[in-house]
mmCIF file of C-alpha atoms in Angstrom:
data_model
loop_
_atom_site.group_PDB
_atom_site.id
_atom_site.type_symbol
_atom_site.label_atom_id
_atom_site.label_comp_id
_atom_site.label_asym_id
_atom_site.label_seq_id
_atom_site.Cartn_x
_atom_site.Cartn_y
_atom_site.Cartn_z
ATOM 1 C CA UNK F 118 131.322 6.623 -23.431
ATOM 2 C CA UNK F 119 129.645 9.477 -21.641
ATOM 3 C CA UNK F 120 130.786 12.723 -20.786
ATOM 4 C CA UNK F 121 134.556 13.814 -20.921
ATOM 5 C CA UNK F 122 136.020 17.736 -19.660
ATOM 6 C CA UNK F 123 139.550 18.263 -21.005
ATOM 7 C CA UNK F 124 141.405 20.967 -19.845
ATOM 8 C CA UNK F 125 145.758 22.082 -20.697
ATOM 9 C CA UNK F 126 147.645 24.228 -22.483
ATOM 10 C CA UNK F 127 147.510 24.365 -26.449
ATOM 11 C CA UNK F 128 150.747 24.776 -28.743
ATOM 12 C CA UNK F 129 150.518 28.256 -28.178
ATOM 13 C CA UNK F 130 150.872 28.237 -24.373
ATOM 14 C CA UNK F 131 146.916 29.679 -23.847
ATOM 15 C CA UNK F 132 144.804 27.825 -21.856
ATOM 16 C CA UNK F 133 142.316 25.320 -23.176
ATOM 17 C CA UNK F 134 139.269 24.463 -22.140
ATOM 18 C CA UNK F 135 137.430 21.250 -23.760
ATOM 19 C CA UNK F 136 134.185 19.225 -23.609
ATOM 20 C CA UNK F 137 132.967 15.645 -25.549
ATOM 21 C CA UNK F 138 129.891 13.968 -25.341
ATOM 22 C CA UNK F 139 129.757 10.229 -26.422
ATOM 23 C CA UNK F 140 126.511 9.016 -26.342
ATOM 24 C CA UNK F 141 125.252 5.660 -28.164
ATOM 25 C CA UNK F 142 121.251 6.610 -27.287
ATOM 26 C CA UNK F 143 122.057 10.001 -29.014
ATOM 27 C CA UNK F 144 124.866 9.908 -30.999
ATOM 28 C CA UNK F 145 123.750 12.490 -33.709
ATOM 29 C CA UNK F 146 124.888 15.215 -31.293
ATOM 30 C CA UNK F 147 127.167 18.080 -32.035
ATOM 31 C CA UNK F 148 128.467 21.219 -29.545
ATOM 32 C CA UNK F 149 128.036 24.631 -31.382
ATOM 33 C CA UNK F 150 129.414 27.938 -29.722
ATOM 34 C CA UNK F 151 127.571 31.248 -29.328
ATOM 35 C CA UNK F 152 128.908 34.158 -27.602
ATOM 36 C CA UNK F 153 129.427 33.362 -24.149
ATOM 37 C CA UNK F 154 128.857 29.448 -24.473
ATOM 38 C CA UNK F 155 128.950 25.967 -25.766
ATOM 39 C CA UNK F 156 125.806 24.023 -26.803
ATOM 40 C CA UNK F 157 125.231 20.211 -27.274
ATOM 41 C CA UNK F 158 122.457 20.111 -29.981
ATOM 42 C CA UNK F 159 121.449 17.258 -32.437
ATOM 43 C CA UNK F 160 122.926 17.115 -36.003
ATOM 44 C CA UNK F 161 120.285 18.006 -38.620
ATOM 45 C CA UNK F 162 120.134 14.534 -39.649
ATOM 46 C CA UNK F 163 118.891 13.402 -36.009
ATOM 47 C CA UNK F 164 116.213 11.950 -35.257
ATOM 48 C CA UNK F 165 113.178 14.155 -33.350
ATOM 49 C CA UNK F 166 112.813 13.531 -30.402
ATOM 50 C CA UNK F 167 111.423 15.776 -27.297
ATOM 51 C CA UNK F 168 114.042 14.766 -24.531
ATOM 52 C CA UNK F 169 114.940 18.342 -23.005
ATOM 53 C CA UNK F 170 117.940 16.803 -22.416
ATOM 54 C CA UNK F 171 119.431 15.942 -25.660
ATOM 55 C CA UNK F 172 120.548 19.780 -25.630
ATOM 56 C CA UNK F 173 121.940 22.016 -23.300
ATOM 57 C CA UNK F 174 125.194 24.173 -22.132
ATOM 58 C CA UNK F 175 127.902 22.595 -21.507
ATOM 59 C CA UNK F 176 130.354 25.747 -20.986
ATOM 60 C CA UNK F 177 129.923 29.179 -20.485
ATOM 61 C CA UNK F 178 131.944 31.986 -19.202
ATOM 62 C CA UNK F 179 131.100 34.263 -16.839
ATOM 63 C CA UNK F 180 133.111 37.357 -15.396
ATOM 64 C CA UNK F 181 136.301 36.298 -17.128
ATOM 65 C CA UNK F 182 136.273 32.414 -15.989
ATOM 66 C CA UNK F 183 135.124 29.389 -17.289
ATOM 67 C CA UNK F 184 132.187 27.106 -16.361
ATOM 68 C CA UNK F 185 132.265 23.778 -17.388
ATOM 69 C CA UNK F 186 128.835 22.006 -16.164
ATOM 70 C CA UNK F 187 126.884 18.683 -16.902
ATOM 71 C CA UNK F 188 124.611 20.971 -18.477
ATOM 72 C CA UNK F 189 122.424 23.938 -18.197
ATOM 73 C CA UNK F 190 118.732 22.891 -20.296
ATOM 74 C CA UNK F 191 117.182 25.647 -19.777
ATOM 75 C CA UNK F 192 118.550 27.780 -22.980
ATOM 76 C CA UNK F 193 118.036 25.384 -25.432
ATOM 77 C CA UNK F 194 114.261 24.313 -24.227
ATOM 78 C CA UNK F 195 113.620 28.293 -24.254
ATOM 79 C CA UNK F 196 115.054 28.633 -28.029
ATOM 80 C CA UNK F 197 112.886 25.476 -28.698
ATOM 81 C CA UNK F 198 109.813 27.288 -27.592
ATOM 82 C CA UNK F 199 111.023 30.960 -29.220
ATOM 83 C CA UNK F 200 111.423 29.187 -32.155
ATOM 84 C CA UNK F 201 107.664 27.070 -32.249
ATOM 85 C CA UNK F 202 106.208 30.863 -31.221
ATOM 86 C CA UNK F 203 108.121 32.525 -34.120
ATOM 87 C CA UNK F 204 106.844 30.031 -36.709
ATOM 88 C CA UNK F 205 103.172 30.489 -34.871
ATOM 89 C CA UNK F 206 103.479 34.440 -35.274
ATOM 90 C CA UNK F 207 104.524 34.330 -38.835
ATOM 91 C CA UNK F 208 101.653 32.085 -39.220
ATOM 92 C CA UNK F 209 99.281 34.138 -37.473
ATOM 93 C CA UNK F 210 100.596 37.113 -39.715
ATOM 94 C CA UNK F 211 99.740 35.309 -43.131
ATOM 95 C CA UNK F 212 96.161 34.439 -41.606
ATOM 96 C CA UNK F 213 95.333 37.326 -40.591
ATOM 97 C CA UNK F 214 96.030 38.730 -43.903
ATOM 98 C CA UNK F 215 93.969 35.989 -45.565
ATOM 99 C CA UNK F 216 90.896 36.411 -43.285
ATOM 100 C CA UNK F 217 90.616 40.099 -44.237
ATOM 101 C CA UNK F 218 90.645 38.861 -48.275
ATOM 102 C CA UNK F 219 88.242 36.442 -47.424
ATOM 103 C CA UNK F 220 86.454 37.989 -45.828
ATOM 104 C CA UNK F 221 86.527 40.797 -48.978
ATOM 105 C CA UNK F 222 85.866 38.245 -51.000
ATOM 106 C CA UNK F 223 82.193 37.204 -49.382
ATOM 107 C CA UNK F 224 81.176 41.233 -48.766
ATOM 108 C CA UNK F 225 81.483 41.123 -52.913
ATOM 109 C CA UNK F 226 79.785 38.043 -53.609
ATOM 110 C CA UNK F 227 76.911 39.647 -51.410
ATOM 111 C CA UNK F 228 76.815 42.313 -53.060
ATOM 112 C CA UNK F 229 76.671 41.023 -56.922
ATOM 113 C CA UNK F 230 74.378 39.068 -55.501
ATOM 114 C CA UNK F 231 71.862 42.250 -54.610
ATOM 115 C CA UNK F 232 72.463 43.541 -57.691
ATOM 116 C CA UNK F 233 71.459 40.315 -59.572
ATOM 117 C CA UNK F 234 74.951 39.899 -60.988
ATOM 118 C CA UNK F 235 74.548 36.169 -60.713
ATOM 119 C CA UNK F 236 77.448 35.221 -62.810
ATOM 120 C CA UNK F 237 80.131 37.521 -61.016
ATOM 121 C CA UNK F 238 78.612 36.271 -57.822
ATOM 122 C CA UNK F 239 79.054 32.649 -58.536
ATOM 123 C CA UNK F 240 82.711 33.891 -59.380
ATOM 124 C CA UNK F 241 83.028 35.752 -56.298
ATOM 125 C CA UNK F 242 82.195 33.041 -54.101
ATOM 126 C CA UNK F 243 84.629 30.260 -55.976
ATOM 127 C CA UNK F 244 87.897 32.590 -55.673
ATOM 128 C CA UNK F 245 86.064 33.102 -51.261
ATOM 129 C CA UNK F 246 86.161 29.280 -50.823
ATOM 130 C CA UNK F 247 89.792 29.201 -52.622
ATOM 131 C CA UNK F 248 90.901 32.107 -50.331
ATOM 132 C CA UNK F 249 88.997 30.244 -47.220
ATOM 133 C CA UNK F 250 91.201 26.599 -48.072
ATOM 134 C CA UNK F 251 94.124 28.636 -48.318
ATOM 135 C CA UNK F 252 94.010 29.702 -44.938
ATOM 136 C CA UNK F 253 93.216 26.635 -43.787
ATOM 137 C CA UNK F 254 96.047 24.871 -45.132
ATOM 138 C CA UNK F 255 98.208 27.453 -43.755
ATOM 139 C CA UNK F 256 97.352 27.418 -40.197
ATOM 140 C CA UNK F 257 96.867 23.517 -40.100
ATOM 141 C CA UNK F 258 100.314 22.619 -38.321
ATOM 142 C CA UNK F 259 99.118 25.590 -35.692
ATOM 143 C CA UNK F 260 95.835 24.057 -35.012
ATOM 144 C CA UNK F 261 95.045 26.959 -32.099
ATOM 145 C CA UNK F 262 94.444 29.453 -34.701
ATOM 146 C CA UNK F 263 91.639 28.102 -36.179
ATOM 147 C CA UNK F 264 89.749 29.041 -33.597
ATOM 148 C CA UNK F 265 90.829 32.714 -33.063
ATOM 149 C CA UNK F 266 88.450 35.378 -33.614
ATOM 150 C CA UNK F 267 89.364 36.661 -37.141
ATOM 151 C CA UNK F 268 89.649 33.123 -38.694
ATOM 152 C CA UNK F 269 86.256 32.012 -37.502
ATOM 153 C CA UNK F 270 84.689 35.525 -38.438
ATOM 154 C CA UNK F 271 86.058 34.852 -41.873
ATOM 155 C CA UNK F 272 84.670 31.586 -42.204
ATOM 156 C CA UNK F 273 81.286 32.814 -40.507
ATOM 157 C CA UNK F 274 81.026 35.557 -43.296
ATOM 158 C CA UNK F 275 81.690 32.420 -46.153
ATOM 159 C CA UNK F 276 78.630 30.658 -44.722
ATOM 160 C CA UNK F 277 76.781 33.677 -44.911
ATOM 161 C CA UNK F 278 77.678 34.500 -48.692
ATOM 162 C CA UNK F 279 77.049 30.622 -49.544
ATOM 163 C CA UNK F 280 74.057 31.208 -48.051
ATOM 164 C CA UNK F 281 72.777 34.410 -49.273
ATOM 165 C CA UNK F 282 73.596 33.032 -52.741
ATOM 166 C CA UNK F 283 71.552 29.459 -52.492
ATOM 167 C CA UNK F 284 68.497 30.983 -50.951
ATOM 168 C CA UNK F 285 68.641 33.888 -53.385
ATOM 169 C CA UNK F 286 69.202 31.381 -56.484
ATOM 170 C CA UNK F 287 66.703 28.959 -54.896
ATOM 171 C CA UNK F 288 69.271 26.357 -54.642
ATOM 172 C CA UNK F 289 69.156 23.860 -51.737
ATOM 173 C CA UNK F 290 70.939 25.447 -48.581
ATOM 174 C CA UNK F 291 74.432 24.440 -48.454
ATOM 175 C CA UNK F 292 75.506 22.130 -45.214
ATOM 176 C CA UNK F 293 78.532 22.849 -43.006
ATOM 177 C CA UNK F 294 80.480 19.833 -44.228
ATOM 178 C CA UNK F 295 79.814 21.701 -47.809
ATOM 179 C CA UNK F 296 81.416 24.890 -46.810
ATOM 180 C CA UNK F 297 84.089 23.175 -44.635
ATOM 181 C CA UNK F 298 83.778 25.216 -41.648
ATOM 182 C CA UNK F 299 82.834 24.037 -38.532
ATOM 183 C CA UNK F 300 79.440 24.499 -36.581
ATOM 184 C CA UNK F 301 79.868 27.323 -34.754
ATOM 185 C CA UNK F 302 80.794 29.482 -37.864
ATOM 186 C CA UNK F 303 77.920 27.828 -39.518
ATOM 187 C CA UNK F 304 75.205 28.749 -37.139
ATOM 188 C CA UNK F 305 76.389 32.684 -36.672
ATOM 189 C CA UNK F 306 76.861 33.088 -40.310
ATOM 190 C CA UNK F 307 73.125 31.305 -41.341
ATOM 191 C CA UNK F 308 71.845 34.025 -38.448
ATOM 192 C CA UNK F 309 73.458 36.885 -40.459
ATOM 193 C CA UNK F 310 72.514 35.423 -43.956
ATOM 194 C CA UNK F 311 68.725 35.819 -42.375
ATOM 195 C CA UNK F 312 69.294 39.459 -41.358
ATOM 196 C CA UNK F 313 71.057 40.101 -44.954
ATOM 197 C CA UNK F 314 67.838 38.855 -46.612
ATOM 198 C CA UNK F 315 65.764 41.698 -45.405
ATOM 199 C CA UNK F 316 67.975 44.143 -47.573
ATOM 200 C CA UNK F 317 66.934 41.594 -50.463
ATOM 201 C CA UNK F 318 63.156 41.924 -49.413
ATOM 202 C CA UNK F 319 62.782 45.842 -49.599
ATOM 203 C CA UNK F 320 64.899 45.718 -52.823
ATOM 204 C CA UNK F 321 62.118 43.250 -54.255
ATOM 205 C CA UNK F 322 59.498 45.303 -52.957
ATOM 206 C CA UNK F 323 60.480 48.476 -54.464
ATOM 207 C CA UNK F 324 60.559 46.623 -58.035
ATOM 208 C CA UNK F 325 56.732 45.465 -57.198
ATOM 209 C CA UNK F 326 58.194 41.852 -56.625
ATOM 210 C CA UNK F 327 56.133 40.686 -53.661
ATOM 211 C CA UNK F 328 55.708 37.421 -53.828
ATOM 212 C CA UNK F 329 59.808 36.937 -54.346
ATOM 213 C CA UNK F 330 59.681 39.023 -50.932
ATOM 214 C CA UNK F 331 57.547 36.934 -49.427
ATOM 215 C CA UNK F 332 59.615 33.393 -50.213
ATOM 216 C CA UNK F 333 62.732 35.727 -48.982
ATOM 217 C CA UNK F 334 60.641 36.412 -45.313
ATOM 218 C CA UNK F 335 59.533 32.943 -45.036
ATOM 219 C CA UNK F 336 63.385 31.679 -45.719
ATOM 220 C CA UNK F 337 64.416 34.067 -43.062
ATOM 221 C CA UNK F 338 61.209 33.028 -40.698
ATOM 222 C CA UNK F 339 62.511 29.092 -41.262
ATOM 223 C CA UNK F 340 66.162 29.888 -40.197
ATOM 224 C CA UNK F 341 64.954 31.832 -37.179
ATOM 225 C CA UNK F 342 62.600 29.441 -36.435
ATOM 226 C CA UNK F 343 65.252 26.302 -36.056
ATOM 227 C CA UNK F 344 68.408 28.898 -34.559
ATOM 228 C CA UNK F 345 66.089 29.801 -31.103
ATOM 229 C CA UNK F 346 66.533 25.978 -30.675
ATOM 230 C CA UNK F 347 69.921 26.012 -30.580
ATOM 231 C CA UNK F 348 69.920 25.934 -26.618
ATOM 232 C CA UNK F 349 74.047 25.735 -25.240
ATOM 233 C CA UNK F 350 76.390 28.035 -23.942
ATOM 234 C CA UNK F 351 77.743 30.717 -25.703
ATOM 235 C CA UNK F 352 80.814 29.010 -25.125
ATOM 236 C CA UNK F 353 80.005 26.109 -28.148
ATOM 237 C CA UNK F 354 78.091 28.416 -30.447
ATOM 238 C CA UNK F 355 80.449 31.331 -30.624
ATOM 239 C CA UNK F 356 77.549 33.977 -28.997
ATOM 240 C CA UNK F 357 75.056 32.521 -31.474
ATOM 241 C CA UNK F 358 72.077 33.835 -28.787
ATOM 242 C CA UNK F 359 72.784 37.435 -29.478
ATOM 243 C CA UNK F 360 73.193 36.906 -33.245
ATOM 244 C CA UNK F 361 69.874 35.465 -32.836
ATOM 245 C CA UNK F 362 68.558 38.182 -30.855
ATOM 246 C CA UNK F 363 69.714 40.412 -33.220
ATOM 247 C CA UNK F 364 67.743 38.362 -36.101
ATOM 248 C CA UNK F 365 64.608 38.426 -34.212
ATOM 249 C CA UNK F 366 64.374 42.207 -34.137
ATOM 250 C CA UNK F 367 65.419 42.522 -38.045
ATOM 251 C CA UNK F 368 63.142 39.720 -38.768
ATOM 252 C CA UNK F 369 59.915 41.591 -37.354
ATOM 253 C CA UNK F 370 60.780 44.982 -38.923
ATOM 254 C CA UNK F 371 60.604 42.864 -42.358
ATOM 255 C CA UNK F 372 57.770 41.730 -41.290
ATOM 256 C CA UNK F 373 55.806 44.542 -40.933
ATOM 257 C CA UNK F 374 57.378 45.781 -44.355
ATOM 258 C CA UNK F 375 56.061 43.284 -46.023
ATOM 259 C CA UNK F 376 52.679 42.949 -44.488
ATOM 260 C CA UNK F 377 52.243 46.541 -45.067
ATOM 261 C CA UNK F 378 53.096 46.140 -48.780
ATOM 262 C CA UNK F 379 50.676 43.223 -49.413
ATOM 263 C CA UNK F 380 48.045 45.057 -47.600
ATOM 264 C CA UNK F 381 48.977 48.110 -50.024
ATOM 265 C CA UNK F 382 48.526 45.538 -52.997
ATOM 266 C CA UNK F 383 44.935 44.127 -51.823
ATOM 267 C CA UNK F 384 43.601 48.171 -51.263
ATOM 268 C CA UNK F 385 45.320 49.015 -54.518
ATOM 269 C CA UNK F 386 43.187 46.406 -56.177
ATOM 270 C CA UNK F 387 39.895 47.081 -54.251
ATOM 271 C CA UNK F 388 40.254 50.643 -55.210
ATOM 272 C CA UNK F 389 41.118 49.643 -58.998
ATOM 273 C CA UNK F 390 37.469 47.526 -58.825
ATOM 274 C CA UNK F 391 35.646 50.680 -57.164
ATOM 275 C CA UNK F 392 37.390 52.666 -59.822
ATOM 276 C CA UNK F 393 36.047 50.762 -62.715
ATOM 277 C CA UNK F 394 32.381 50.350 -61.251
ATOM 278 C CA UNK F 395 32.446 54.130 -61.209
ATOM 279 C CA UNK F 396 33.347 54.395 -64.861
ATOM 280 C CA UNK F 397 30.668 52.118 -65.951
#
């Protein structure tokens, strides 16, 4: 058992060159040539195993001769690797391509849901979580996408659509475990769901819906209010500080807007009173 280099002349008179490997740890083990070598590799059936040293060279030529080693491992550990990194980039590929439909997906849902086209919005959103799992499920044996930047910006833009959608419906705010993203993708997309409302707000206020405007501020004012708690590094919370800088300022320009319009309303309706004492 072991190792055995045969070398002699064939039938023919040409020189031969031969090498066996017995082996009763790794006996599903089988030499396969390429252009300028021999490889010992397992048989498909084999079991997996990550031993660099199940494969390697065991001849090669080089400038006309033969080399006939106990092995080289480095070749076949490389392929191993080019091979994991071409099944990672393929992956990568096909996620990519999912984020941006996902991420398609939500900007539509948002905007049925401005438009009060409730039913197509619900719709929207259904085929954006279906498009969300699919991605999932595709990157889950290459775990280290998840958390590149276009799969967690997708995922931060579902939260925000779920989000837009509840508040909007007056449904009860949907949790991360409901969305199925994770916490980080939660907290930046609730931030931008806030700074989405104020569109919402100065839609309801030019349709003389104040009070509507009003429960969209205070929503806004509550998420605010519990994201500038959110105290860790930027590290954990996917730069949730500047998102929620960034809320802050759109927060106190709805503010004002809506201020101004209910102190509009309460003038309107003191001059209406004036108005009618004057008539009688």
């Amino acid at each position: 058992m072991g190792r055995f280099v045969v070398a002699g002349r064939t039938a023919g008179g040409a020189w031969y060159v031969g090498y066996r490997v017995s082996s009763r740890s790794f006996p599903n083990r089988k030499i396969v040539t390429r252009a300028d070598r021999a490889m010992v590799v397992p048989t498909a059936d084999a079991a997996p195993t990550d031993n660099p040293y199940i494969s390697y060279n065991c001849l090669r030529t080089c400038e006309g001769a033969i080399v006939v080693a106990n092995g080289s491992h480095v070749d076949p550990i490389i392929e191993k690797i080019r091979a994991a990194f071409t099944a990672c980039n393929a992956a990568r590929d096909l996620t990519l391509n999912r984020s941006r439909e996902l991420i398609r997906y939500c900007s539509l849902t948002i905007r049925a849901v401005h438009r009060e086209e409730f039913d197509e919005a619900a719709q929207l959103l259904e085929t954006a979580k279906q498009a969300a799992a699919a991605m999932k499920a595709d990157i889950k044996p290459h775990p280290e996408l998840y958390y590149t930047g276009y799969t967690q910006d997708s995922l931060k833009e579902l939260t925000e659509a779920c989000v837009v959608y509840a508040i909007v419906r007056g449904q009860p705010l949907p949790a991360p475990a409901d969305i199925d993203v994770d916490e980080a993708a939660y907290l930046n997309g609730l931030a931008e769901a806030a700074s989405e409302l104020r569109r919402r707000c100065l839609d309801l206020i030019r349709r003389d819906r104040v009070a509507e405007a009003e429960r969209m501020l205070t929503a806004m004012d509550d998420i605010y209010a519990q994201l500038v708690t959110i105290d860790f590094p930027d590290a954990l919370t996917g730069g949730l500080r500047r998102t929620t800088d960034a809320l802050r300022a759109v927060l106190e320009r709805t503010r004002g807007d809506v201020t101004t319009t209910l102190q509009q309303e309460k003038l309107q309706k003191a001059l209406n009173q004036v108005m009618s004492h004057v008539v009688k």
